[in-house]
Tab-separated table of N, CA, C and O in Angstrom:
chain	number	residue	atom	x	y	z
A	1	MET	N	13.525	-24.461	-3.644
A	1	MET	CA	12.728	-23.277	-3.957
A	1	MET	C	11.762	-23.521	-5.115
A	1	MET	O	10.956	-22.674	-5.413
A	2	ASP	N	11.849	-24.678	-5.779
A	2	ASP	CA	11.022	-24.893	-6.963
A	2	ASP	C	9.563	-25.196	-6.642
A	2	ASP	O	8.733	-25.190	-7.538
A	3	ASN	N	9.229	-25.445	-5.382
A	3	ASN	CA	7.824	-25.691	-5.056
A	3	ASN	C	7.206	-24.504	-4.312
A	3	ASN	O	6.261	-24.661	-3.563
A	4	ILE	N	7.723	-23.308	-4.564
A	4	ILE	CA	7.138	-22.080	-4.019
A	4	ILE	C	6.092	-21.581	-5.020
A	4	ILE	O	6.414	-21.325	-6.176
A	5	ILE	N	4.841	-21.492	-4.560
A	5	ILE	CA	3.739	-21.075	-5.427
A	5	ILE	C	2.862	-20.060	-4.681
A	5	ILE	O	2.919	-19.973	-3.459
A	6	PRO	N	2.023	-19.322	-5.409
A	6	PRO	CA	1.051	-18.455	-4.730
A	6	PRO	C	0.010	-19.302	-3.989
A	6	PRO	O	-0.328	-20.404	-4.443
A	7	LEU	N	-0.483	-18.801	-2.892
A	7	LEU	CA	-1.434	-19.545	-2.044
A	7	LEU	C	-2.655	-20.020	-2.813
A	7	LEU	O	-3.134	-21.125	-2.592
A	8	HIS	N	-3.180	-19.218	-3.733
A	8	HIS	CA	-4.410	-19.613	-4.428
A	8	HIS	C	-4.227	-20.825	-5.348
A	8	HIS	O	-5.206	-21.395	-5.793
A	9	GLN	N	-2.973	-21.253	-5.588
A	9	GLN	CA	-2.722	-22.417	-6.437
A	9	GLN	C	-2.583	-23.723	-5.639
A	9	GLN	O	-2.427	-24.789	-6.230
A	10	VAL	N	-2.653	-23.642	-4.320
A	10	VAL	CA	-2.576	-24.855	-3.491
A	10	VAL	C	-3.855	-25.656	-3.712
A	10	VAL	O	-4.958	-25.115	-3.638
A	11	PRO	N	-3.739	-26.967	-4.006
A	11	PRO	CA	-4.943	-27.773	-4.237
A	11	PRO	C	-5.824	-27.873	-2.985
A	11	PRO	O	-5.323	-27.797	-1.859
A	12	MET	N	-7.134	-28.046	-3.186
A	12	MET	CA	-8.062	-28.183	-2.069
A	12	MET	C	-7.637	-29.372	-1.205
A	12	MET	O	-7.306	-30.429	-1.725
A	13	GLY	N	-7.613	-29.159	0.107
A	13	GLY	CA	-7.184	-30.191	1.034
A	13	GLY	C	-5.683	-30.221	1.235
A	13	GLY	O	-5.179	-30.988	2.046
A	14	GLY	N	-4.972	-29.369	0.515
A	14	GLY	CA	-3.516	-29.344	0.608
A	14	GLY	C	-3.018	-28.476	1.745
A	14	GLY	O	-3.713	-27.573	2.217
A	15	PHE	N	-1.798	-28.770	2.195
A	15	PHE	CA	-1.156	-28.004	3.255
A	15	PHE	C	0.065	-27.300	2.698
A	15	PHE	O	0.723	-27.802	1.780
A	16	CYS	N	0.367	-26.143	3.271
A	16	CYS	CA	1.533	-25.385	2.840
A	16	CYS	C	2.042	-24.542	4.005
A	16	CYS	O	1.389	-24.447	5.036
A	17	LYS	N	3.225	-23.970	3.804
A	17	LYS	CA	3.792	-23.048	4.792
A	17	LYS	C	4.097	-21.727	4.113
A	17	LYS	O	4.638	-21.702	3.007
A	18	VAL	N	3.766	-20.633	4.796
A	18	VAL	CA	4.010	-19.291	4.263
A	18	VAL	C	5.518	-19.049	4.190
A	18	VAL	O	6.236	-19.293	5.156
A	19	LYS	N	5.973	-18.565	3.047
A	19	LYS	CA	7.394	-18.270	2.864
A	19	LYS	C	7.655	-16.788	2.638
A	19	LYS	O	8.696	-16.274	3.024
A	20	GLU	N	6.705	-16.076	2.005
A	20	GLU	CA	6.933	-14.652	1.730
A	20	GLU	C	5.619	-13.955	1.414
A	20	GLU	O	4.729	-14.547	0.799
A	21	LEU	N	5.500	-12.709	1.838
A	21	LEU	CA	4.373	-11.851	1.460
A	21	LEU	C	4.909	-10.817	0.477
A	21	LEU	O	5.878	-10.123	0.787
A	22	ILE	N	4.288	-10.715	-0.698
A	22	ILE	CA	4.728	-9.711	-1.658
A	22	ILE	C	3.762	-8.527	-1.714
A	22	ILE	O	3.899	-7.658	-2.542
A	23	ALA	N	2.810	-8.509	-0.789
A	23	ALA	CA	1.877	-7.390	-0.666
A	23	ALA	C	2.547	-6.270	0.122
A	23	ALA	O	3.539	-6.493	0.818
A	24	ASP	N	1.988	-5.072	-0.001
A	24	ASP	CA	2.509	-3.965	0.797
A	24	ASP	C	1.356	-3.113	1.317
A	24	ASP	O	0.207	-3.341	0.983
A	25	GLY	N	1.697	-2.175	2.173
A	25	GLY	CA	0.698	-1.261	2.717
A	25	GLY	C	-0.308	-1.946	3.626
A	25	GLY	O	0.025	-2.877	4.364
A	26	SER	N	-1.565	-1.495	3.544
A	26	SER	CA	-2.606	-2.001	4.442
A	26	SER	C	-2.937	-3.466	4.151
A	26	SER	O	-3.315	-4.207	5.050
A	27	SER	N	-2.776	-3.882	2.905
A	27	SER	CA	-3.023	-5.279	2.552
A	27	SER	C	-2.027	-6.189	3.265
A	27	SER	O	-2.396	-7.231	3.818
A	28	ARG	N	-0.750	-5.801	3.286
A	28	ARG	CA	0.287	-6.572	3.987
A	28	ARG	C	0.001	-6.620	5.491
A	28	ARG	O	0.087	-7.657	6.124
A	29	ARG	N	-0.366	-5.478	6.052
A	29	ARG	CA	-0.668	-5.385	7.483
A	29	ARG	C	-1.814	-6.331	7.846
A	29	ARG	O	-1.775	-7.024	8.854
A	30	ARG	N	-2.854	-6.358	7.011
A	30	ARG	CA	-4.014	-7.233	7.258
A	30	ARG	C	-3.590	-8.699	7.243
A	30	ARG	O	-4.001	-9.481	8.098
A	31	MET	N	-2.776	-9.082	6.265
A	31	MET	CA	-2.318	-10.469	6.176
A	31	MET	C	-1.497	-10.860	7.401
A	31	MET	O	-1.648	-11.957	7.942
A	32	LEU	N	-0.637	-9.968	7.849
A	32	LEU	CA	0.157	-10.234	9.047
A	32	LEU	C	-0.744	-10.358	10.269
A	32	LEU	O	-0.552	-11.243	11.107
A	33	ASP	N	-1.758	-9.493	10.356
A	33	ASP	CA	-2.707	-9.548	11.473
A	33	ASP	C	-3.506	-10.860	11.482
A	33	ASP	O	-3.904	-11.340	12.540
A	34	LEU	N	-3.744	-11.433	10.296
A	34	LEU	CA	-4.466	-12.708	10.194
A	34	LEU	C	-3.584	-13.888	10.581
A	34	LEU	O	-4.053	-15.016	10.673
A	35	GLY	N	-2.290	-13.637	10.810
A	35	GLY	CA	-1.385	-14.704	11.226
A	35	GLY	C	-0.562	-15.283	10.096
A	35	GLY	O	0.076	-16.318	10.248
A	36	LEU	N	-0.576	-14.630	8.938
A	36	LEU	CA	0.185	-15.125	7.792
A	36	LEU	C	1.623	-14.633	7.861
A	36	LEU	O	2.051	-13.773	7.102
A	37	VAL	N	2.359	-15.204	8.806
A	37	VAL	CA	3.767	-14.858	8.986
A	37	VAL	C	4.623	-16.048	8.547
A	37	VAL	O	4.114	-17.153	8.340
A	38	PHE	N	5.927	-15.848	8.410
A	38	PHE	CA	6.844	-16.867	7.913
A	38	PHE	C	6.666	-18.198	8.642
A	38	PHE	O	6.583	-18.243	9.866
A	39	ASP	N	6.583	-19.279	7.880
A	39	ASP	CA	6.475	-20.661	8.347
A	39	ASP	C	5.138	-21.023	9.006
A	39	ASP	O	5.024	-22.088	9.608
A	40	THR	N	4.125	-20.177	8.885
A	40	THR	CA	2.795	-20.526	9.385
A	40	THR	C	2.193	-21.584	8.471
A	40	THR	O	2.229	-21.448	7.252
A	41	GLU	N	1.629	-22.638	9.061
A	41	GLU	CA	0.997	-23.687	8.264
A	41	GLU	C	-0.418	-23.270	7.889
A	41	GLU	O	-1.171	-22.762	8.717
A	42	VAL	N	-0.769	-23.489	6.620
A	42	VAL	CA	-2.083	-23.127	6.088
A	42	VAL	C	-2.667	-24.336	5.369
A	42	VAL	O	-1.954	-25.043	4.654
A	43	GLU	N	-3.971	-24.582	5.586
A	43	GLU	CA	-4.659	-25.647	4.859
A	43	GLU	C	-5.700	-25.016	3.945
A	43	GLU	O	-6.472	-24.157	4.362
A	44	SER	N	-5.704	-25.438	2.696
A	44	SER	CA	-6.705	-24.981	1.736
A	44	SER	C	-7.951	-25.843	1.921
A	44	SER	O	-7.903	-27.058	1.703
A	45	LEU	N	-9.058	-25.240	2.342
A	45	LEU	CA	-10.249	-26.014	2.705
A	45	LEU	C	-11.238	-26.204	1.557
A	45	LEU	O	-11.549	-27.318	1.184
A	46	ARG	N	-11.775	-25.100	1.036
A	46	ARG	CA	-12.793	-25.219	-0.016
A	46	ARG	C	-12.958	-23.908	-0.766
A	46	ARG	O	-12.693	-22.841	-0.240
A	47	LYS	N	-13.447	-24.063	-1.997
A	47	LYS	CA	-13.747	-22.891	-2.826
A	47	LYS	C	-15.227	-22.568	-2.686
A	47	LYS	O	-16.043	-23.454	-2.446
A	48	SER	N	-15.559	-21.312	-2.886
A	48	SER	CA	-16.972	-20.944	-2.932
A	48	SER	C	-17.540	-21.462	-4.259
A	48	SER	O	-16.776	-21.810	-5.163
A	49	PRO	N	-18.853	-21.527	-4.407
A	49	PRO	CA	-19.440	-22.031	-5.663
A	49	PRO	C	-18.931	-21.297	-6.908
A	49	PRO	O	-18.765	-21.901	-7.953
A	50	SER	N	-18.637	-20.018	-6.786
A	50	SER	CA	-18.130	-19.262	-7.940
A	50	SER	C	-16.618	-19.429	-8.114
A	50	SER	O	-16.059	-18.972	-9.094
A	51	GLY	N	-15.952	-20.075	-7.143
A	51	GLY	CA	-14.517	-20.304	-7.228
A	51	GLY	C	-13.675	-19.263	-6.524
A	51	GLY	O	-12.471	-19.427	-6.371
A	52	ASP	N	-14.284	-18.172	-6.112
A	52	ASP	CA	-13.552	-17.103	-5.436
A	52	ASP	C	-14.494	-16.435	-4.446
A	52	ASP	O	-15.574	-16.003	-4.861
A	53	PRO	N	-14.225	-16.338	-3.177
A	53	PRO	CA	-12.962	-16.612	-2.490
A	53	PRO	C	-12.772	-18.094	-2.142
A	53	PRO	O	-13.663	-18.914	-2.367
A	54	ILE	N	-11.614	-18.373	-1.561
A	54	ILE	CA	-11.262	-19.711	-1.098
A	54	ILE	C	-11.093	-19.648	0.421
A	54	ILE	O	-10.522	-18.683	0.935
A	55	ALA	N	-11.589	-20.678	1.123
A	55	ALA	CA	-11.466	-20.739	2.584
A	55	ALA	C	-10.174	-21.455	2.958
A	55	ALA	O	-9.851	-22.506	2.385
A	56	TYR	N	-9.438	-20.871	3.903
A	56	TYR	CA	-8.184	-21.439	4.388
A	56	TYR	C	-8.237	-21.549	5.906
A	56	TYR	O	-8.818	-20.695	6.567
A	57	GLN	N	-7.621	-22.603	6.435
A	57	GLN	CA	-7.472	-22.740	7.887
A	57	GLN	C	-6.099	-22.182	8.242
A	57	GLN	O	-5.073	-22.685	7.769
A	58	ILE	N	-6.096	-21.121	9.060
A	58	ILE	CA	-4.859	-20.445	9.444
A	58	ILE	C	-4.859	-20.290	10.958
A	58	ILE	O	-5.729	-19.615	11.511
A	59	ARG	N	-3.925	-20.958	11.633
A	59	ARG	CA	-3.799	-20.862	13.093
A	59	ARG	C	-5.125	-21.109	13.816
A	59	ARG	O	-5.493	-20.380	14.731
A	60	GLY	N	-5.880	-22.110	13.359
A	60	GLY	CA	-7.123	-22.485	14.030
A	60	GLY	C	-8.349	-21.711	13.604
A	60	GLY	O	-9.448	-22.020	14.041
A	61	ALA	N	-8.198	-20.711	12.754
A	61	ALA	CA	-9.339	-19.929	12.272
A	61	ALA	C	-9.537	-20.184	10.786
A	61	ALA	O	-8.576	-20.411	10.051
A	62	VAL	N	-10.796	-20.159	10.334
A	62	VAL	CA	-11.086	-20.290	8.908
A	62	VAL	C	-11.227	-18.881	8.338
A	62	VAL	O	-12.047	-18.093	8.806
A	63	ILE	N	-10.408	-18.599	7.342
A	63	ILE	CA	-10.356	-17.271	6.724
A	63	ILE	C	-10.620	-17.420	5.229
A	63	ILE	O	-10.035	-18.289	4.583
A	64	ALA	N	-11.474	-16.573	4.675
A	64	ALA	CA	-11.722	-16.574	3.231
A	64	ALA	C	-10.902	-15.458	2.587
A	64	ALA	O	-10.946	-14.315	3.033
A	65	LEU	N	-10.127	-15.827	1.574
A	65	LEU	CA	-9.308	-14.854	0.848
A	65	LEU	C	-9.635	-14.924	-0.635
A	65	LEU	O	-9.772	-16.014	-1.194
A	66	ARG	N	-9.738	-13.783	-1.269
A	66	ARG	CA	-9.928	-13.734	-2.722
A	66	ARG	C	-8.611	-14.096	-3.401
A	66	ARG	O	-7.537	-13.914	-2.843
A	67	SER	N	-8.702	-14.601	-4.612
A	67	SER	CA	-7.507	-15.003	-5.361
A	67	SER	C	-6.523	-13.851	-5.515
A	67	SER	O	-5.314	-14.052	-5.478
A	68	GLU	N	-7.046	-12.640	-5.688
A	68	GLU	CA	-6.181	-11.463	-5.824
A	68	GLU	C	-5.296	-11.284	-4.586
A	68	GLU	O	-4.106	-10.989	-4.701
A	69	GLU	N	-5.864	-11.482	-3.396
A	69	GLU	CA	-5.091	-11.380	-2.151
A	69	GLU	C	-4.167	-12.573	-1.983
A	69	GLU	O	-3.001	-12.430	-1.635
A	70	ALA	N	-4.702	-13.786	-2.222
A	70	ALA	CA	-3.944	-15.016	-2.018
A	70	ALA	C	-2.756	-15.121	-2.978
A	70	ALA	O	-1.766	-15.768	-2.675
A	71	SER	N	-2.841	-14.458	-4.123
A	71	SER	CA	-1.741	-14.508	-5.093
A	71	SER	C	-0.511	-13.767	-4.583
A	71	SER	O	0.591	-13.951	-5.098
A	72	LYS	N	-0.683	-12.928	-3.567
A	72	LYS	CA	0.426	-12.155	-3.008
A	72	LYS	C	1.079	-12.849	-1.811
A	72	LYS	O	1.924	-12.274	-1.145
A	73	ILE	N	0.636	-14.085	-1.542
A	73	ILE	CA	1.209	-14.879	-0.435
A	73	ILE	C	1.916	-16.071	-1.076
A	73	ILE	O	1.270	-16.932	-1.679
A	74	LEU	N	3.240	-16.101	-0.973
A	74	LEU	CA	3.999	-17.201	-1.558
A	74	LEU	C	4.205	-18.274	-0.490
A	74	LEU	O	4.576	-17.981	0.626
A	75	VAL	N	3.909	-19.513	-0.883
A	75	VAL	CA	3.945	-20.631	0.056
A	75	VAL	C	4.742	-21.799	-0.513
A	75	VAL	O	4.948	-21.899	-1.720
A	76	GLU	N	5.144	-22.692	0.392
A	76	GLU	CA	5.802	-23.941	0.016
A	76	GLU	C	4.849	-25.074	0.344
A	76	GLU	O	4.421	-25.207	1.497
A	77	VAL	N	4.484	-25.878	-0.631
A	77	VAL	CA	3.575	-26.999	-0.423
A	77	VAL	C	4.291	-28.063	0.406
A	77	VAL	O	5.460	-28.374	0.168
A	78	ILE	N	3.587	-28.602	1.416
A	78	ILE	CA	4.178	-29.650	2.266
A	78	ILE	C	3.345	-30.912	2.204
A	78	ILE	O	2.224	-30.903	1.743
């Protein structure tokens, strides 16, 4: 459990697996709809020039998430 971190802390080019969502309400629903369910593999692709949002590859789609949203997704680096 010691390598569980928020998604926004995964290094660029790194891979991880979703372990827990700590968001609730409509934000949680949106994340689930994007495919961020338990054990889904996510790749951190690139940051925008300002550093926020960050692009992630999730189930074959590229999704941009702001750090505020990504901080509510706990992942295990693989």
